[in-house]
């Protein structure tokens, strides 16, 4: 059973957009690596990869809840699904 106000198309679009941003991050790492001196390339690329991991953790902890939460205003949800809690009972 889908949550009220949430359809498969919206979820598919958010997942597709998230995947595209995830694929964009290594491209930015190579771009930033090309802008610095040779001794700083590895550090610059690793900062981009680490930011990808931090972003994934933040999305799981609060981002999904703010995007798809039922409470709050018209643009932002509540923290009812923080940490993806309670999703197994909704689907």
PDB file of N, CA, C and O in Angstrom, residues 65-81:
ATOM      1  N   UNK A  65      13.042  11.723   4.601  1.00  0.00           N
ATOM      2  CA  UNK A  65      11.931  12.142   5.443  1.00  0.00           C
ATOM      3  C   UNK A  65      11.469  13.548   5.092  1.00  0.00           C
ATOM      4  O   UNK A  65      10.264  13.822   5.046  1.00  0.00           O
ATOM      5  N   UNK A  66      12.411  14.457   4.833  1.00  0.00           N
ATOM      6  CA  UNK A  66      12.020  15.819   4.472  1.00  0.00           C
ATOM      7  C   UNK A  66      11.396  15.879   3.084  1.00  0.00           C
ATOM      8  O   UNK A  66      10.551  16.728   2.813  1.00  0.00           O
ATOM      9  N   UNK A  67      11.800  14.974   2.194  1.00  0.00           N
ATOM     10  CA  UNK A  67      11.242  14.972   0.848  1.00  0.00           C
ATOM     11  C   UNK A  67       9.864  14.321   0.794  1.00  0.00           C
ATOM     12  O   UNK A  67       8.986  14.775   0.057  1.00  0.00           O
ATOM     13  N   UNK A  68       9.654  13.256   1.554  1.00  0.00           N
ATOM     14  CA  UNK A  68       8.425  12.478   1.439  1.00  0.00           C
ATOM     15  C   UNK A  68       7.604  12.422   2.717  1.00  0.00           C
ATOM     16  O   UNK A  68       6.618  11.693   2.773  1.00  0.00           O
ATOM     17  N   UNK A  69       7.976  13.150   3.751  1.00  0.00           N
ATOM     18  CA  UNK A  69       7.220  13.134   5.004  1.00  0.00           C
ATOM     19  C   UNK A  69       5.834  13.723   4.829  1.00  0.00           C
ATOM     20  O   UNK A  69       5.597  14.587   3.972  1.00  0.00           O
ATOM     21  N   UNK A  70       4.902  13.286   5.641  1.00  0.00           N
ATOM     22  CA  UNK A  70       3.512  13.699   5.461  1.00  0.00           C
ATOM     23  C   UNK A  70       3.182  15.014   6.155  1.00  0.00           C
ATOM     24  O   UNK A  70       2.254  15.695   5.764  1.00  0.00           O
ATOM     25  N   UNK A  71       3.904  15.377   7.170  1.00  0.00           N
ATOM     26  CA  UNK A  71       3.578  16.592   7.906  1.00  0.00           C
ATOM     27  C   UNK A  71       4.253  17.819   7.334  1.00  0.00           C
ATOM     28  O   UNK A  71       4.781  17.822   6.233  1.00  0.00           O
ATOM     29  N   UNK A  72       4.220  18.889   8.081  1.00  0.00           N
ATOM     30  CA  UNK A  72       4.872  20.116   7.654  1.00  0.00           C
ATOM     31  C   UNK A  72       4.059  20.884   6.635  1.00  0.00           C
ATOM     32  O   UNK A  72       2.863  20.699   6.471  1.00  0.00           O
ATOM     33  N   UNK A  73       4.752  21.757   5.911  1.00  0.00           N
ATOM     34  CA  UNK A  73       4.094  22.591   4.912  1.00  0.00           C
ATOM     35  C   UNK A  73       3.973  21.878   3.577  1.00  0.00           C
ATOM     36  O   UNK A  73       4.123  20.663   3.461  1.00  0.00           O
ATOM     37  N   UNK A  74       3.698  22.660   2.558  1.00  0.00           N
ATOM     38  CA  UNK A  74       3.494  22.094   1.231  1.00  0.00           C
ATOM     39  C   UNK A  74       4.800  21.701   0.561  1.00  0.00           C
ATOM     40  O   UNK A  74       4.818  20.859  -0.319  1.00  0.00           O
ATOM     41  N   UNK A  75       5.916  22.299   0.969  1.00  0.00           N
ATOM     42  CA  UNK A  75       7.187  22.048   0.299  1.00  0.00           C
ATOM     43  C   UNK A  75       8.115  21.116   1.050  1.00  0.00           C
ATOM     44  O   UNK A  75       9.019  20.543   0.457  1.00  0.00           O
ATOM     45  N   UNK A  76       7.937  20.978   2.336  1.00  0.00           N
ATOM     46  CA  UNK A  76       8.867  20.176   3.129  1.00  0.00           C
ATOM     47  C   UNK A  76       8.072  19.306   4.096  1.00  0.00           C
ATOM     48  O   UNK A  76       7.045  19.719   4.622  1.00  0.00           O
ATOM     49  N   UNK A  77       8.547  18.087   4.271  1.00  0.00           N
ATOM     50  CA  UNK A  77       7.859  17.146   5.153  1.00  0.00           C
ATOM     51  C   UNK A  77       8.369  17.213   6.581  1.00  0.00           C
ATOM     52  O   UNK A  77       9.181  18.051   6.941  1.00  0.00           O
ATOM     53  N   UNK A  78       7.887  16.298   7.382  1.00  0.00           N
ATOM     54  CA  UNK A  78       8.333  16.238   8.767  1.00  0.00           C
ATOM     55  C   UNK A  78       9.462  15.223   8.888  1.00  0.00           C
ATOM     56  O   UNK A  78       9.949  14.693   7.900  1.00  0.00           O
ATOM     57  N   UNK A  79       9.891  14.960  10.097  1.00  0.00           N
ATOM     58  CA  UNK A  79      10.963  14.000  10.337  1.00  0.00           C
ATOM     59  C   UNK A  79      10.408  12.649  10.780  1.00  0.00           C
ATOM     60  O   UNK A  79      11.074  11.903  11.491  1.00  0.00           O
ATOM     61  N   UNK A  80       9.227  12.317  10.331  1.00  0.00           N
ATOM     62  CA  UNK A  80       8.593  11.057  10.717  1.00  0.00           C
ATOM     63  C   UNK A  80       9.299   9.828  10.175  1.00  0.00           C
ATOM     64  O   UNK A  80       9.193   8.749  10.749  1.00  0.00           O
ATOM     65  N   UNK A  81      10.006   9.978   9.081  1.00  0.00           N
ATOM     66  CA  UNK A  81      10.738   8.856   8.488  1.00  0.00           C
ATOM     67  C   UNK A  81      12.246   9.011   8.656  1.00  0.00           C
ATOM     68  O   UNK A  81      13.013   8.487   7.854  1.00  0.00           O
TER      69      UNK A  81
END
